[in-house]
Amino acid sequence: MTQKLNRIVFLFFSILVLVSCKSPKPVLSEEKTKIITLKETVHDTVFKIQKDSSSFKALLECQNGKVVFKNVIQAEPGRTLKSPKVRLDNNKLTIDCELKEQELYARWKSQQIKETEVQTIRTTKFVNHLTSWQKLQIWLGRLLFIVVLFLVIRFVYKIYKPLWFQ
């Protein structure tokens, strides 16, 4: 009989120890946010072409009432200009200097991708922690509960002896 009672008490004590209280651990919650920024810039520019000139120098002379070239002293082309075209018709001097229109215009797009990762970690902190004295009181209270329960069961067993317990 006492062996059966001891087994029941031991089983109850084992279950009580396994289901003891435990303080919760801090909860970590992690939140990641990825931000992608796409910046597109349009660039444009005009290339300037420096000025250019060509020159022509000549000596003129009158012969029989008409103007004629006596001697060409200098005919210089420019960087992009050719030597000027010179004509003398009926005492009219015509000089043609031609430069085709030059304009350079450039336009392009550039993209900048900026990737930013924001990571937020939240920790739950517990303010009210049990002291070692409080933990000792809890364990002594549990031990006292087990002893009182054992005494109550033993007292009930002495007064009332059930048939299934024999």
Coordinates of N, CA and C in Angstrom, one line a residue:
M1 N 0.8 -1.2 0.0 CA 0.0 0.0 0.0 C 0.9 1.3 0.0
T2 N 1.8 1.3 0.9 CA 2.7 2.5 0.9 C 3.5 2.6 -0.4
Q3 N 3.8 1.5 -1.0 CA 4.5 1.6 -2.3 C 3.7 2.2 -3.4
K4 N 2.4 1.9 -3.4 CA 1.5 2.5 -4.4 C 1.3 4.0 -4.1
L5 N 1.2 4.3 -2.8 CA 1.1 5.7 -2.4 C 2.4 6.5 -2.8
N6 N 3.5 5.9 -2.5 CA 4.8 6.5 -2.8 C 4.9 6.7 -4.3
R7 N 4.5 5.7 -5.1 CA 4.5 5.9 -6.6 C 3.7 7.0 -7.1
I8 N 2.5 7.1 -6.5 CA 1.5 8.2 -6.9 C 2.1 9.6 -6.5
V9 N 2.7 9.7 -5.3 CA 3.3 10.9 -4.9 C 4.5 11.3 -5.8
F10 N 5.3 10.3 -6.1 CA 6.5 10.5 -7.0 C 6.0 10.9 -8.4
L11 N 5.0 10.3 -8.9 CA 4.5 10.7 -10.2 C 3.9 12.1 -10.2
F12 N 3.2 12.5 -9.1 CA 2.7 13.8 -9.0 C 3.8 14.8 -8.9
F13 N 4.8 14.5 -8.1 CA 6.0 15.4 -7.9 C 6.7 15.6 -9.3
S14 N 6.9 14.5 -10.0 CA 7.6 14.6 -11.3 C 6.8 15.5 -12.3
I15 N 5.5 15.3 -12.3 CA 4.7 16.2 -13.2 C 4.8 17.6 -12.8
L16 N 4.8 17.9 -11.5 CA 4.9 19.3 -11.0 C 6.2 19.9 -11.3
V17 N 7.3 19.1 -11.2 CA 8.6 19.7 -11.6 C 8.7 19.9 -13.1
L18 N 8.2 19.1 -13.9 CA 8.3 19.3 -15.3 C 7.5 20.5 -15.8
V19 N 6.4 20.8 -15.1 CA 5.5 21.9 -15.5 C 5.8 23.1 -14.6
S20 N 7.1 23.4 -14.4 CA 7.4 24.5 -13.5 C 7.3 25.8 -14.4
C21 N 7.3 26.9 -13.6 CA 7.2 28.2 -14.3 C 8.5 28.6 -14.9
K22 N 8.4 29.4 -16.0 CA 9.6 29.8 -16.6 C 9.4 31.2 -17.1
S23 N 10.3 32.1 -16.9 CA 10.1 33.5 -17.4 C 10.3 33.5 -18.9
P24 N 9.5 34.4 -19.6 CA 9.6 34.4 -21.1 C 10.9 35.1 -21.5
K25 N 11.5 34.6 -22.6 CA 12.7 35.2 -23.2 C 12.3 36.5 -23.9
P26 N 13.2 37.4 -24.1 CA 12.9 38.6 -24.9 C 12.6 38.2 -26.3
V27 N 11.6 38.9 -26.9 CA 11.2 38.7 -28.2 C 11.9 39.6 -29.2
L28 N 12.5 39.0 -30.2 CA 13.2 39.8 -31.2 C 12.3 39.8 -32.4
S29 N 12.0 41.0 -32.9 CA 11.3 41.1 -34.1 C 12.2 41.9 -35.1
E30 N 12.4 41.4 -36.3 CA 13.3 42.0 -37.2 C 12.5 42.4 -38.4
E31 N 12.7 43.6 -38.9 CA 12.0 44.1 -40.0 C 13.0 44.7 -41.0
K32 N 13.0 44.2 -42.2 CA 13.9 44.7 -43.2 C 13.1 45.4 -44.3
T33 N 13.6 46.6 -44.7 CA 12.9 47.3 -45.8 C 14.0 47.6 -46.8
K34 N 13.7 47.3 -48.1 CA 14.6 47.6 -49.1 C 14.1 48.7 -50.0
I35 N 14.8 49.8 -50.1 CA 14.4 51.0 -50.9 C 15.3 51.1 -52.1
I36 N 14.7 51.1 -53.3 CA 15.5 51.3 -54.5 C 15.1 52.6 -55.1
T37 N 16.1 53.5 -55.2 CA 15.8 54.8 -55.8 C 16.4 54.8 -57.2
L38 N 15.6 55.1 -58.2 CA 16.1 55.2 -59.6 C 16.0 56.7 -60.0
K39 N 17.2 57.3 -60.2 CA 17.3 58.7 -60.6 C 17.7 58.8 -62.1
E40 N 16.9 59.3 -62.9 CA 17.2 59.5 -64.3 C 17.4 60.9 -64.6
T41 N 18.6 61.2 -65.2 CA 18.9 62.6 -65.5 C 19.2 62.8 -67.0
V42 N 18.6 63.8 -67.6 CA 18.7 64.1 -69.0 C 19.8 65.2 -69.1
H43 N 20.8 64.9 -69.9 CA 21.9 65.9 -70.1 C 21.8 66.3 -71.6
D44 N 22.1 67.6 -71.8 CA 22.2 68.1 -73.1 C 23.3 69.1 -73.2
T45 N 23.9 69.3 -74.3 CA 24.9 70.3 -74.5 C 25.0 70.7 -75.9
V46 N 25.6 71.9 -76.1 CA 25.9 72.4 -77.5 C 27.4 72.6 -77.6
F47 N 28.0 72.0 -78.6 CA 29.4 72.2 -78.8 C 29.7 73.4 -79.6
K48 N 30.5 74.3 -79.1 CA 30.8 75.6 -79.8 C 32.0 75.3 -80.8
I49 N 31.8 75.9 -81.9 CA 32.9 75.8 -82.9 C 33.5 77.2 -83.0
Q50 N 34.8 77.2 -82.8 CA 35.5 78.5 -82.7 C 35.4 79.2 -84.1
K51 N 35.6 80.5 -84.0 CA 35.4 81.3 -85.3 C 36.6 81.0 -86.2
D52 N 36.4 81.2 -87.4 CA 37.4 80.9 -88.4 C 37.4 82.0 -89.5
S53 N 38.5 82.2 -90.1 CA 38.6 83.2 -91.1 C 39.7 82.8 -92.1
S54 N 39.5 83.3 -93.3 CA 40.5 83.1 -94.4 C 40.7 84.5 -94.9
S55 N 41.9 84.6 -95.5 CA 42.2 86.0 -96.0 C 42.8 85.9 -97.5
F56 N 42.7 87.1 -98.2 CA 43.2 87.2 -99.5 C 43.7 88.6 -99.7
K57 N 44.9 88.8 -100.1 CA 45.5 90.1 -100.4 C 46.1 90.1 -101.8
A58 N 45.8 91.1 -102.5 CA 46.3 91.2 -103.9 C 46.5 92.7 -104.3
L59 N 47.4 93.0 -105.2 CA 47.6 94.3 -105.7 C 46.7 94.5 -107.0
L60 N 46.1 95.6 -107.0 CA 45.2 95.9 -108.2 C 45.9 97.0 -109.0
E61 N 45.6 97.0 -110.3 CA 46.2 97.9 -111.2 C 45.1 98.3 -112.3
C62 N 45.2 99.5 -112.8 CA 44.3 100.0 -113.8 C 45.0 99.9 -115.2
Q63 N 44.3 99.2 -116.0 CA 44.8 99.1 -117.4 C 43.7 99.3 -118.3
N64 N 43.8 100.4 -119.1 CA 42.8 100.8 -120.1 C 41.5 101.0 -119.4
G65 N 41.5 101.6 -118.3 CA 40.2 101.9 -117.6 C 39.6 100.8 -116.9
K66 N 40.3 99.7 -116.9 CA 39.7 98.5 -116.2 C 40.7 98.1 -115.1
V67 N 40.1 97.6 -114.0 CA 40.9 97.2 -112.9 C 41.2 95.7 -113.1
V68 N 42.5 95.4 -112.9 CA 43.0 94.0 -113.0 C 43.9 93.7 -111.9
F69 N 44.0 92.4 -111.6 CA 44.9 91.9 -110.6 C 46.4 92.0 -111.1
K70 N 47.2 92.7 -110.3 CA 48.6 92.8 -110.7 C 49.3 91.6 -110.1
N71 N 49.1 91.4 -108.8 CA 49.9 90.4 -108.1 C 49.1 89.9 -106.9
V72 N 49.0 88.6 -106.7 CA 48.3 88.1 -105.5 C 49.4 88.0 -104.4
I73 N 49.3 88.7 -103.4 CA 50.3 88.7 -102.3 C 50.1 87.5 -101.3
Q74 N 48.8 87.4 -100.9 CA 48.6 86.3 -99.9 C 47.2 85.8 -100.1
A75 N 47.1 84.4 -100.0 CA 45.8 83.7 -100.0 C 45.9 82.6 -99.0
E76 N 45.3 82.9 -97.8 CA 45.4 81.9 -96.7 C 44.1 81.3 -96.4
P77 N 44.0 80.0 -96.3 CA 42.8 79.3 -95.9 C 42.7 79.3 -94.3
G78 N 41.6 79.1 -93.8 CA 41.4 79.0 -92.3 C 41.5 77.5 -91.9
R79 N 41.0 77.3 -90.7 CA 41.0 75.9 -90.2 C 40.0 75.0 -90.9
T80 N 38.8 75.6 -91.1 CA 37.8 74.8 -91.8 C 37.4 75.5 -93.1
L81 N 37.8 76.8 -93.3 CA 37.5 77.5 -94.5 C 38.6 77.3 -95.5
K82 N 38.1 77.2 -96.8 CA 39.1 77.1 -97.9 C 39.5 78.6 -98.3
S83 N 40.4 78.7 -99.1 CA 40.8 80.0 -99.6 C 39.6 80.7 -100.3
P84 N 39.4 82.0 -100.1 CA 38.3 82.6 -100.7 C 38.3 82.6 -102.3
K85 N 37.1 82.6 -102.8 CA 37.0 82.7 -104.3 C 36.9 84.2 -104.7
V86 N 37.8 84.6 -105.5 CA 37.9 86.0 -105.9 C 37.6 86.2 -107.4
R87 N 36.7 87.1 -107.7 CA 36.3 87.4 -109.1 C 36.3 88.9 -109.3
L88 N 36.8 89.2 -110.4 CA 36.8 90.7 -110.8 C 36.1 90.8 -112.1
D89 N 34.9 91.3 -112.1 CA 34.1 91.5 -113.3 C 33.6 92.9 -113.4
N90 N 33.9 93.6 -114.5 CA 33.4 95.0 -114.8 C 33.7 95.9 -113.6
N91 N 34.9 95.9 -113.2 CA 35.3 96.7 -112.0 C 34.6 96.4 -110.7
K92 N 34.0 95.2 -110.7 CA 33.4 94.8 -109.4 C 34.2 93.6 -108.9
L93 N 34.6 93.8 -107.6 CA 35.3 92.7 -106.9 C 34.4 91.9 -106.1
T94 N 34.3 90.6 -106.3 CA 33.5 89.7 -105.6 C 34.4 88.6 -104.9
I95 N 34.2 88.5 -103.6 CA 34.9 87.6 -102.8 C 33.9 86.7 -102.1
D96 N 34.0 85.4 -102.3 CA 33.1 84.4 -101.6 C 33.9 83.6 -100.7
C97 N 33.4 83.6 -99.5 CA 34.1 82.8 -98.4 C 32.9 82.0 -97.8
E98 N 32.9 80.7 -97.9 CA 31.8 79.9 -97.5 C 32.2 78.9 -96.4
L99 N 31.3 78.9 -95.4 CA 31.5 77.9 -94.3 C 30.1 77.3 -94.1
K100 N 30.0 76.0 -94.2 CA 28.7 75.4 -94.0 C 28.4 75.5 -92.5
E101 N 27.1 75.5 -92.3 CA 26.7 75.6 -90.9 C 27.1 74.4 -90.1
Q102 N 27.7 74.7 -88.9 CA 28.2 73.6 -88.1 C 27.6 73.8 -86.7
E103 N 26.8 72.9 -86.3 CA 26.2 72.9 -85.0 C 26.1 71.5 -84.5
L104 N 26.7 71.3 -83.3 CA 26.7 70.0 -82.7 C 25.9 70.1 -81.5
Y105 N 24.9 69.2 -81.4 CA 24.0 69.2 -80.2 C 24.0 67.8 -79.7
A106 N 24.2 67.6 -78.5 CA 24.3 66.2 -77.9 C 23.3 66.2 -76.8
R107 N 22.6 65.0 -76.7 CA 21.7 64.8 -75.6 C 21.8 63.3 -75.2
W108 N 21.8 63.1 -73.9 CA 21.9 61.7 -73.4 C 21.3 61.6 -72.0
K109 N 21.0 60.4 -71.7 CA 20.3 60.1 -70.4 C 21.3 59.3 -69.5
S110 N 21.3 59.6 -68.3 CA 22.1 58.7 -67.4 C 21.2 58.3 -66.2
Q111 N 21.4 57.1 -65.8 CA 20.6 56.5 -64.7 C 21.5 56.2 -63.5
Q112 N 21.0 56.6 -62.3 CA 21.7 56.2 -61.1 C 20.7 55.4 -60.2
I113 N 21.2 54.2 -59.9 CA 20.4 53.3 -59.0 C 21.0 53.3 -57.7
K114 N 20.2 53.7 -56.7 CA 20.7 53.7 -55.3 C 19.8 52.7 -54.5
E115 N 20.5 51.7 -53.9 CA 19.8 50.7 -53.2 C 20.1 50.9 -51.7
T116 N 19.1 51.0 -50.9 CA 19.2 51.2 -49.5 C 18.5 50.2 -48.8
E117 N 19.1 49.6 -47.8 CA 18.4 48.5 -47.0 C 18.3 49.0 -45.5
V118 N 17.1 49.2 -45.0 CA 16.9 49.6 -43.7 C 16.5 48.4 -42.8
Q119 N 17.2 48.2 -41.8 CA 16.9 47.0 -40.9 C 16.6 47.6 -39.5
T120 N 15.4 47.2 -39.1 CA 14.9 47.6 -37.8 C 14.8 46.3 -36.9
I121 N 15.5 46.3 -35.8 CA 15.4 45.2 -34.8 C 14.8 45.7 -33.5
R122 N 13.6 45.1 -33.2 CA 13.0 45.6 -31.9 C 13.1 44.4 -30.9
T123 N 13.5 44.8 -29.7 CA 13.7 43.9 -28.6 C 12.8 44.2 -27.5
T124 N 12.1 43.2 -27.0 CA 11.2 43.5 -25.9 C 12.0 43.2 -24.6
K125 N 12.1 44.3 -23.8 CA 12.9 44.1 -22.6 C 12.0 44.0 -21.4
F126 N 12.3 43.1 -20.5 CA 11.5 43.0 -19.3 C 12.1 43.8 -18.2
V127 N 11.2 44.6 -17.6 CA 11.7 45.4 -16.5 C 11.7 44.7 -15.2
N128 N 10.6 44.0 -14.9 CA 10.4 43.4 -13.6 C 11.0 42.0 -13.6
H129 N 12.3 41.8 -13.2 CA 12.9 40.5 -13.1 C 12.8 40.1 -11.7
L130 N 12.7 38.8 -11.5 CA 12.7 38.2 -10.2 C 14.1 38.2 -9.6
T131 N 14.2 38.5 -8.3 CA 15.5 38.4 -7.7 C 15.7 37.0 -7.2
S132 N 16.9 36.7 -6.8 CA 17.2 35.3 -6.4 C 16.4 35.0 -5.1
W133 N 16.2 35.9 -4.3 CA 15.4 35.7 -3.0 C 13.9 35.3 -3.4
Q134 N 13.4 36.1 -4.4 CA 12.0 35.8 -4.8 C 11.9 34.4 -5.4
K135 N 12.9 34.0 -6.2 CA 13.0 32.7 -6.8 C 13.0 31.6 -5.8
L136 N 13.8 31.8 -4.7 CA 14.0 30.9 -3.6 C 12.6 30.7 -2.9
Q137 N 11.9 31.8 -2.7 CA 10.6 31.7 -2.1 C 9.6 30.9 -2.9
I138 N 9.7 31.1 -4.2 CA 8.8 30.3 -5.1 C 9.1 28.8 -5.0
W139 N 10.3 28.5 -5.0 CA 10.7 27.0 -4.9 C 10.3 26.5 -3.5
L140 N 10.6 27.3 -2.5 CA 10.2 26.8 -1.1 C 8.7 26.6 -1.0
G141 N 7.9 27.5 -1.7 CA 6.5 27.4 -1.7 C 6.0 26.1 -2.4
R142 N 6.6 25.8 -3.5 CA 6.3 24.6 -4.2 C 6.6 23.4 -3.4
L143 N 7.8 23.4 -2.7 CA 8.2 22.2 -1.9 C 7.2 22.1 -0.7
L144 N 6.8 23.2 -0.1 CA 5.8 23.2 1.0 C 4.5 22.6 0.5
F145 N 4.0 23.0 -0.7 CA 2.8 22.5 -1.3 C 2.8 21.0 -1.5
I146 N 4.0 20.5 -2.0 CA 4.1 19.1 -2.2 C 4.0 18.3 -0.9
V147 N 4.7 18.9 0.2 CA 4.7 18.2 1.5 C 3.3 18.2 2.1
V148 N 2.6 19.4 2.0 CA 1.2 19.5 2.5 C 0.3 18.5 1.7
L149 N 0.5 18.4 0.4 CA -0.3 17.5 -0.4 C -0.1 16.1 0.0
F150 N 1.2 15.7 0.2 CA 1.5 14.4 0.6 C 0.9 14.1 2.0
L151 N 0.9 15.0 2.9 CA 0.3 14.8 4.3 C -1.2 14.7 4.2
V152 N -1.8 15.5 3.3 CA -3.3 15.4 3.1 C -3.7 14.1 2.6
I153 N -2.9 13.6 1.5 CA -3.2 12.3 0.9 C -3.0 11.2 2.0
R154 N -2.0 11.3 2.7 CA -1.7 10.3 3.8 C -2.8 10.3 4.8
F155 N -3.2 11.5 5.2 CA -4.3 11.6 6.2 C -5.6 10.9 5.7
V156 N -6.0 11.3 4.4 CA -7.2 10.7 3.8 C -7.0 9.2 3.7
Y157 N -5.9 8.7 3.4 CA -5.7 7.3 3.2 C -5.9 6.6 4.6
K158 N -5.4 7.2 5.7 CA -5.6 6.5 7.0 C -7.0 6.5 7.4
I159 N -7.8 7.5 7.1 CA -9.2 7.6 7.5 C -10.0 6.7 6.6
Y160 N -9.8 6.8 5.3 CA -10.7 6.1 4.4 C -9.8 5.3 3.5
K161 N -9.9 4.0 3.6 CA -9.0 3.1 2.9 C -9.8 2.5 1.7
P162 N -9.7 3.0 0.5 CA -10.4 2.6 -0.7 C -10.0 1.2 -1.1
L163 N -10.9 0.4 -1.7 CA -10.6 -0.9 -2.1 C -9.6 -1.0 -3.3
W164 N -9.7 0.0 -4.1 CA -8.8 0.0 -5.3 C -7.4 0.4 -4.9
F165 N -7.2 0.9 -3.8 CA -5.9 1.4 -3.3 C -5.1 0.3 -2.6
Q166 N -5.8 -0.9 -2.3 CA -5.1 -1.9 -1.5 C -4.3 -2.8 -2.3

